[in-house]
Coordinates of C-alpha atoms in Angstrom, one line a residue:
X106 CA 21.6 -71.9 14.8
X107 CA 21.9 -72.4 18.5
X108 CA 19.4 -70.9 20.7
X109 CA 20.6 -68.0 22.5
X110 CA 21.4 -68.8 26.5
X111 CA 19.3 -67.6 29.2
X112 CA 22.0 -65.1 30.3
X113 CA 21.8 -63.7 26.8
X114 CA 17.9 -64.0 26.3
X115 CA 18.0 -61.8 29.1
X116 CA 20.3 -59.5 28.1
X117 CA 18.1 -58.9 25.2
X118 CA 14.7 -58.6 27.1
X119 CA 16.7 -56.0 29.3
X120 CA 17.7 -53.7 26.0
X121 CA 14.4 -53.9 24.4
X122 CA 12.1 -52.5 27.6
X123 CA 14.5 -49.5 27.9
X124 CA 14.1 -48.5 24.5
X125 CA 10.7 -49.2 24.5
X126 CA 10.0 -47.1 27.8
X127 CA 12.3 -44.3 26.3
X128 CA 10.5 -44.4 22.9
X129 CA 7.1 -44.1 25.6
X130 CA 8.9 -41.4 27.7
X131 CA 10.6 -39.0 24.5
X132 CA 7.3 -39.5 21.9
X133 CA 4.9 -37.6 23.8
X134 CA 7.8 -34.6 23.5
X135 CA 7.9 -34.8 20.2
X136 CA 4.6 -34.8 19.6
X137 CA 4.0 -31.3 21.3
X138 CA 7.3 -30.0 19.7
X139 CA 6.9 -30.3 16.4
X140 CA 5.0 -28.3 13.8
X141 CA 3.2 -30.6 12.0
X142 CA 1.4 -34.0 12.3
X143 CA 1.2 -36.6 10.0
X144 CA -2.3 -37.9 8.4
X145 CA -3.9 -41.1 7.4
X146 CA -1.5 -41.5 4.4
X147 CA 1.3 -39.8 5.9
X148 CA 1.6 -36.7 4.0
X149 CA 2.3 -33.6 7.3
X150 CA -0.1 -31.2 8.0
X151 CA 1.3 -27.7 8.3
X152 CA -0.7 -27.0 11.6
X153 CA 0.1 -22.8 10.9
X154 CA -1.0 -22.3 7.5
X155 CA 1.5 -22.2 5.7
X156 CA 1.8 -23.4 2.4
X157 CA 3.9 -26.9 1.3
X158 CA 7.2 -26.1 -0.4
X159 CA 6.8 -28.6 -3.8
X160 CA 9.8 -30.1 -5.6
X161 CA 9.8 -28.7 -8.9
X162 CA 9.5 -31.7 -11.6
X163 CA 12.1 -32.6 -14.3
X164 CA 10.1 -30.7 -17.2
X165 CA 9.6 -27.8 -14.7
X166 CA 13.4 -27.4 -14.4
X167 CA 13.9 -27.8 -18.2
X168 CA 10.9 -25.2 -18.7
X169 CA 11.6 -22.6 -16.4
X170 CA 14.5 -19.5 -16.2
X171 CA 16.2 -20.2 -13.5
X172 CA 16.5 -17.3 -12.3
X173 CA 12.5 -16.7 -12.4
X174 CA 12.0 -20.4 -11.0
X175 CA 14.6 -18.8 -7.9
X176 CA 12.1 -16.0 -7.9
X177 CA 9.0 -18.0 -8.0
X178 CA 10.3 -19.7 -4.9
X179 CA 12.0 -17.1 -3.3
X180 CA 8.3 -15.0 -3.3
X181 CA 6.2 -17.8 -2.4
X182 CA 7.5 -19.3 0.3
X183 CA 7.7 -14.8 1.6
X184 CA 4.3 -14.5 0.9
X185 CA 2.7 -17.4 1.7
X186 CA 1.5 -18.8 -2.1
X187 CA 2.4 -22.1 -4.0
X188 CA 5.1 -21.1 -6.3
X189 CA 3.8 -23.4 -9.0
X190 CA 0.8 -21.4 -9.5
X191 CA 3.3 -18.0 -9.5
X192 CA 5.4 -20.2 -11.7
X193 CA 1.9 -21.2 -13.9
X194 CA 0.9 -17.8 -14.5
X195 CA 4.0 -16.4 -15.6
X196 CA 3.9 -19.2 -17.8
X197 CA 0.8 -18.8 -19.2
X198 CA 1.1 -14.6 -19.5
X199 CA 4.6 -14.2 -21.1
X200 CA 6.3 -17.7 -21.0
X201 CA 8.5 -16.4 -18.1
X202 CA 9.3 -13.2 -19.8
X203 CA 10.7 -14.9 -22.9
X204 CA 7.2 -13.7 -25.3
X205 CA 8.3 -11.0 -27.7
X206 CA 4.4 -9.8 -28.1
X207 CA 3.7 -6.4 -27.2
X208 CA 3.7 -5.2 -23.7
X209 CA 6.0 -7.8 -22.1
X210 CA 9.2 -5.7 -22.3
X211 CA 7.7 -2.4 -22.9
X212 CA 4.2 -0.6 -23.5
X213 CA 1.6 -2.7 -23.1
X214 CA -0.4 -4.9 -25.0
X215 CA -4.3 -4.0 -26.4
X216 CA -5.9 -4.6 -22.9
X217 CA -3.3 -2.0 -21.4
X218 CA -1.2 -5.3 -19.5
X219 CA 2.5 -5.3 -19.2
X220 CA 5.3 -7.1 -18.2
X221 CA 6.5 -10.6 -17.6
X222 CA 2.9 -10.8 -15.3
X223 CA 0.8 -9.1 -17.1
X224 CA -0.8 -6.7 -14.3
X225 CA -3.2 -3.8 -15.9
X226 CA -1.1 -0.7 -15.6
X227 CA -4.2 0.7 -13.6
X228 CA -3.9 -2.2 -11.0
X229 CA 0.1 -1.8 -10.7
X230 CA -0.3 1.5 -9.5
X231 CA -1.4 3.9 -12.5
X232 CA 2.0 3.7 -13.9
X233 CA 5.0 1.3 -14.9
X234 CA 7.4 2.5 -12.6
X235 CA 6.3 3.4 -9.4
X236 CA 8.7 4.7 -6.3
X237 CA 8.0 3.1 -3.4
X238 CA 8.4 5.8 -1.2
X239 CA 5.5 7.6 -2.7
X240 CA 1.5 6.7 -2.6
X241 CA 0.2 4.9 -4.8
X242 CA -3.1 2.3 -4.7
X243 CA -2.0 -1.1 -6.5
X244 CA 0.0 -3.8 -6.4
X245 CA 3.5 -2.3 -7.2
X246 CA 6.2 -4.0 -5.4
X247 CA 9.7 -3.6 -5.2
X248 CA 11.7 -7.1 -5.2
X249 CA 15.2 -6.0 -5.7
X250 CA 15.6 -3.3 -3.2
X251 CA 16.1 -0.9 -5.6
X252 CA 13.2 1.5 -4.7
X253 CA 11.0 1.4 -7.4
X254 CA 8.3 -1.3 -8.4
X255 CA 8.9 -1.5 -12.0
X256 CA 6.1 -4.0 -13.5
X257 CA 8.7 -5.0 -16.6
X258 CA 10.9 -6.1 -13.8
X259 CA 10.7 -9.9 -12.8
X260 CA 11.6 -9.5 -8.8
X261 CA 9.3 -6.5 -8.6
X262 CA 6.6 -8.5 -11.2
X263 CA 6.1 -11.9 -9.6
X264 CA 6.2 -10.6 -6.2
X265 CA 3.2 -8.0 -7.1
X266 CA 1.8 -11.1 -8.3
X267 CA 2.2 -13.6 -5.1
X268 CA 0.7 -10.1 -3.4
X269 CA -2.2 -9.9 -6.0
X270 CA -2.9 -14.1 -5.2
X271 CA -2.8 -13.6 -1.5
X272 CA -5.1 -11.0 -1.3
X273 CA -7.5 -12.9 -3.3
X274 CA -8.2 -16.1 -1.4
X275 CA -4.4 -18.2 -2.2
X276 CA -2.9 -20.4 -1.0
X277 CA -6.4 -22.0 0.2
X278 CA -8.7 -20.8 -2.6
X279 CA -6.5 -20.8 -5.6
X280 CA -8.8 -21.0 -8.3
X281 CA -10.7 -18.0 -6.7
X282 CA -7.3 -16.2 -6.8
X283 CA -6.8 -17.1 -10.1
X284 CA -10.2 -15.9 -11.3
X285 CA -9.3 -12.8 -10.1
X286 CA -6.3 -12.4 -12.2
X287 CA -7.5 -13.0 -15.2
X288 CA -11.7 -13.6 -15.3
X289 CA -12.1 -16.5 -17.2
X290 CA -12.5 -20.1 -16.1
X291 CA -10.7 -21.5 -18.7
X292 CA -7.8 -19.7 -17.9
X293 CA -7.9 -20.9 -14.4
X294 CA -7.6 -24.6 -15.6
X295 CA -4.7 -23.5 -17.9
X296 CA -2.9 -22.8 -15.2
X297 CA -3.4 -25.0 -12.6
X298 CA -2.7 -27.6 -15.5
X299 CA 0.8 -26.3 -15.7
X300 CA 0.9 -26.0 -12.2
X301 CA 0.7 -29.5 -11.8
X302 CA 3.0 -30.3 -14.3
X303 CA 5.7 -27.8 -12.5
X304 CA 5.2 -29.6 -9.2
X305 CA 7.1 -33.4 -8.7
X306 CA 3.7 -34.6 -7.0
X307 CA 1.7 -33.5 -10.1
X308 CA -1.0 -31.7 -7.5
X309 CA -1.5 -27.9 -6.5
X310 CA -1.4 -28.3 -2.8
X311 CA -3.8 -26.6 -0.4
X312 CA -3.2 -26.4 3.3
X313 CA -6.1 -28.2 5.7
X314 CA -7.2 -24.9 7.7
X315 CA -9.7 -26.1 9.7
X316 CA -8.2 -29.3 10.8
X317 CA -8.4 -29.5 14.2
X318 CA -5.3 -31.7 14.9
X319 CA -3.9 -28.6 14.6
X320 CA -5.1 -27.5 17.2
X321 CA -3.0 -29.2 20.6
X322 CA 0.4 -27.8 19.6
X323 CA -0.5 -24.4 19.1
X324 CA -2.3 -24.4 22.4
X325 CA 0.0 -26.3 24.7
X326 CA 2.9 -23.9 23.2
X327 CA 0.7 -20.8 25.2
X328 CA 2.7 -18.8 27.4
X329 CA -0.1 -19.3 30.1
X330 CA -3.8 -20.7 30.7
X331 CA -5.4 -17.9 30.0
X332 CA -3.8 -17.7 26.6
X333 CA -4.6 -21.5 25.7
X334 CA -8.2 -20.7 26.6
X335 CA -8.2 -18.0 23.7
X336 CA -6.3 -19.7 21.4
X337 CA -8.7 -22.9 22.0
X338 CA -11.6 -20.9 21.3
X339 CA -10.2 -18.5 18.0
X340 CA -8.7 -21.8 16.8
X341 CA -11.9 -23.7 16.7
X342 CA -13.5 -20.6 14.5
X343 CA -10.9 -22.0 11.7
X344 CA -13.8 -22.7 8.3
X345 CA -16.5 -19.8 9.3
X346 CA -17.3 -17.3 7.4
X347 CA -16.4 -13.5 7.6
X348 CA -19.1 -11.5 8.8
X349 CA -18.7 -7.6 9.4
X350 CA -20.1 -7.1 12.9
X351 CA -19.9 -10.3 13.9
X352 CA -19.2 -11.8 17.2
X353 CA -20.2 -15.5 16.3
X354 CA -21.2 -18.1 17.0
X355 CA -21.5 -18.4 13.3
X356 CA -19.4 -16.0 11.6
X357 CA -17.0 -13.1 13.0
X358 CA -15.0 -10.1 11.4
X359 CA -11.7 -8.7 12.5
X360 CA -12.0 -7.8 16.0
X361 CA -15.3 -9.8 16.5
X362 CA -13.2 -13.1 16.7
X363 CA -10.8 -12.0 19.3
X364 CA -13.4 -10.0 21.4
X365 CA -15.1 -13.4 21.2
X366 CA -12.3 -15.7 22.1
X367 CA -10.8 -13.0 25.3
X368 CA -14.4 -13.5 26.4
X369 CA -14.4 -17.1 26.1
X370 CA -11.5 -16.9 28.7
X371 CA -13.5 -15.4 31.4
X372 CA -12.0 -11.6 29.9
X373 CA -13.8 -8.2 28.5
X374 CA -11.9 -6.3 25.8
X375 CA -13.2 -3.4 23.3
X376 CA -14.9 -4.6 20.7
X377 CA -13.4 -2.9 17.2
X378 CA -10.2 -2.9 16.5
X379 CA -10.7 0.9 16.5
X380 CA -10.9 0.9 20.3
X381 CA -8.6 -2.3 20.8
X382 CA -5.6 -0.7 19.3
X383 CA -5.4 2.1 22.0
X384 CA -6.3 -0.4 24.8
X385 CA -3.4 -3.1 24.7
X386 CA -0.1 -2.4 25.9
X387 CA 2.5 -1.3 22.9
X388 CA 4.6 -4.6 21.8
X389 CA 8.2 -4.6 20.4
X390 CA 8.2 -6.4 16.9
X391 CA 9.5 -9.2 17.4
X392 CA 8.8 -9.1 21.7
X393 CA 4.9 -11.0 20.6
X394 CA 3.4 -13.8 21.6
X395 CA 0.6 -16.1 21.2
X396 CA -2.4 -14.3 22.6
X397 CA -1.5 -10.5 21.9
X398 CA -2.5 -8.6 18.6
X399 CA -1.3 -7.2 15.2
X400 CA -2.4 -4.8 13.7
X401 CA -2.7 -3.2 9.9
X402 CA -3.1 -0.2 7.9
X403 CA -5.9 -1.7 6.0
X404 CA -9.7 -0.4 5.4
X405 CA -11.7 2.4 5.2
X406 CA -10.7 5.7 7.3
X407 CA -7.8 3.9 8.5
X408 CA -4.2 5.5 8.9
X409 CA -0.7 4.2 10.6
X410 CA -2.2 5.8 13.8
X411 CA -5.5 4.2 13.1
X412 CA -5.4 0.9 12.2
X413 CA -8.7 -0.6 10.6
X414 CA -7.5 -4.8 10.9
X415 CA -6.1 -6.3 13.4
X416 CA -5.3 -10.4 14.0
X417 CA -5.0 -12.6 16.9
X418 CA -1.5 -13.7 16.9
X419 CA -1.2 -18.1 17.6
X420 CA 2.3 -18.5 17.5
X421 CA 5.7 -16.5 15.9
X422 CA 4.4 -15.3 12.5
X423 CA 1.0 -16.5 12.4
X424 CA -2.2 -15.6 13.5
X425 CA -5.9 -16.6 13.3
X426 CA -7.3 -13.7 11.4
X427 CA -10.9 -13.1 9.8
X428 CA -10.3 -10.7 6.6
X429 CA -13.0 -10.3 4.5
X430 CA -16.1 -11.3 2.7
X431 CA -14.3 -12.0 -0.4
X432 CA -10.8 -13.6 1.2
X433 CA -12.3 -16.5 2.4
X434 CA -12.8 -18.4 5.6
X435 CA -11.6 -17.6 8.9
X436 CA -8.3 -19.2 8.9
X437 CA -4.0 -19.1 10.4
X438 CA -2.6 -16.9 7.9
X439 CA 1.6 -14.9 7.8
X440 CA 1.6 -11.6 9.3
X441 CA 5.3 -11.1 8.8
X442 CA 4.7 -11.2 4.9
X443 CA 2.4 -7.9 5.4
X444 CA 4.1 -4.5 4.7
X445 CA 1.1 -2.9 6.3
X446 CA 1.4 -4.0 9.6
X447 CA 1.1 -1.0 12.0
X448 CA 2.4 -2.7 15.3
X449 CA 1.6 -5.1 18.2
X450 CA -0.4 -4.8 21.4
X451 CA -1.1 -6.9 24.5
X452 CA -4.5 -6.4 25.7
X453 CA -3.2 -8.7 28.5
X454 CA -1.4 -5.9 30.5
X455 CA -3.8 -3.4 30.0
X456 CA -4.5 -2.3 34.2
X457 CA -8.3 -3.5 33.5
X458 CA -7.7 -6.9 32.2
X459 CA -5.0 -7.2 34.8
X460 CA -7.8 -6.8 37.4
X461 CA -10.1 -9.2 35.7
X462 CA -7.4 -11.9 35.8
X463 CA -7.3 -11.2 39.4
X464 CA -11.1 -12.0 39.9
X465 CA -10.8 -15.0 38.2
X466 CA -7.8 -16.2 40.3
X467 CA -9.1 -15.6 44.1
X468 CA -11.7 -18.0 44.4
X469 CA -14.6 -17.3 45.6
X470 CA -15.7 -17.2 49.6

């Protein structure tokens, strides 16, 4: 081969710095654009909690129904749970429905469980069928639109389930959640066994909450200083534990975190969510940004006018919230999953704040 002329040597030098300078120039944008990073061996990081959809494997296609495996997915990805470990249980309880012992298509079985799930009838919502326009305290849920949570139906069953996992400590503490479903260890490795099997990757993947390469895109995506500053500081709570009454450093409840993390920006809010849901200005669903609140029907002496929980909101959907003693960490978590959310607030238009942010504008003489 003949070497290439000096013309064309040229030529070549020429093409190669422009793509280098626009691969310089464009990564940076991507960087702050995109929602997840990638780690040491490459796998992303979902930097808002949320949970990694799994290819289902070869003998989880051949195992599952697939219209359950549809369902499986369908209320996972909604509620914010691994669908192999939905997938596992119903696996493990009725074989996906197809079990003919007692209490999978009617009655219930000797420890008073029914339906493709297996929920106690007590922990459903005292009843099989329950209409969802009435009140009821369980886990009944309604996944075909049809009104009525009916535990021997599979919609209504599997998403009472991904509810029932949530609330106890899924997708990041699965085998807590699981523990809770049925108490016995041994069932917990059952079916996280299957769920493994289920997945292509063989594993039951948790999301990294406390990671903090998370942190930069959430906080450069704030709408203005004052909001990165709170987001910086509720972000960096990621990992502690709940505490009720607490304002940090070491552990924080509800409201404690984001009274913390306005007055880490220079700000003074209420402190309980009691008195922070009056004091923020009224929000539009889907009008919220990072740095307001949401708020939830949820606790002790709470009502839709009262709310008793409320989260800091990081970015469309997601918020940094601090639950409960037995949920977990501090951690980003789904609010749009929640069917108990009361409304939205920002606390940054409130006429007092507004003044404060003033203040810390005019510098001083």
């Amino acid at each position: 081969m003949n070497p290439p002329s000096r013309t064309r040597l040229a030529l070549l030098l020429g093409i190669a710095g422009i793509l280098l300078l626009a691969a310089i120039i464009i990564s940076p944008m991507l960087l702050v654009s995109m929602p997840s990073f990638l780690n040491g061996d490459g796998a992303s990081i979902d930097c808002e909690g949320g949970t990694k959809v799994e290819e289902v494997s070869d003998s989880g296609a051949s195992d599952i129904p697939a219209d359950y495996l549809d369902l499986y997915k369908k209320w996972g990805k909604k509620i914010g749970v691994q669908w192999n470990i939905l997938a596992a249980v119903g696996k493990r309880e009725t074989d996906h429905g197809r079990s003919n012992l007692a209490g999978v298509k009617s009655g219930t079985n000797y420890a008073g469980a029914a339906g493709p799930m297996q929920f106690l009838i007590s922990t459903w919502g005292g009843k099989a069928q329950v209409a969802m326009s009435s009140t009821f305290n369980g886990y009944a849920s309604d996944g075909d639109g049809d009104g009525v949570g009916d535990v021997y139906n599979p919609a209504d069953a599997i998403l009472g389930a991904a509810k029932m996992l949530k609330r106890n400590g899924a997708p990041e503490n699965v085998r807590r959640a699981l523990f809770t479903y049925n108490r016995a260890w041994w069932y917990v490795d059952q079916v996280e066994e299957i769920a493994r099997k289920y997945a292509k990757s063989g594993a039951v993947e948790v999301p990294p909450q406390a990671s903090e390469e998370c942190d930069d895109p959430l906080v450069a995506a704030a709408p203005s200083e004052i909001v990165a500053k709170i987001l910086q500081y509720a972000l960096a709570q990621r990992g502690k534990p709940y505490l009720w009454g607490g304002t940090g450093p070491d552990a924080f409840d509800c409201s404690g975190i984001i009274y913390a993390a306005y007055r880490a920006a220079g700000l003074s809010i209420p402190r309980t969510t009691f008195t922070q849901w009056p004091f923020g200005v009224k929000v539009l669903a889907g009008e919220e940004q990072p740095g307001d609140l949401v708020f939830f029907n949820a606790g002790p002496g709470t009502s839709a006018d009262n709310p008793g929980h409320v989260g800091l909101i990081v970015s469309k959907g997601k918020m940094v919230e601090a639950r409960c003693t037995l949920c977990g960490p501090i951690k980003v978590t789904s609010y749009q999953a929640r069917d108990n959310k009361v409304g939205f607030t920002r606390p940054l238009q409130n006429p007092d704040v507004l003044d404060q942010l003033k203040k810390l504008q005019t510098p001083a003489l």
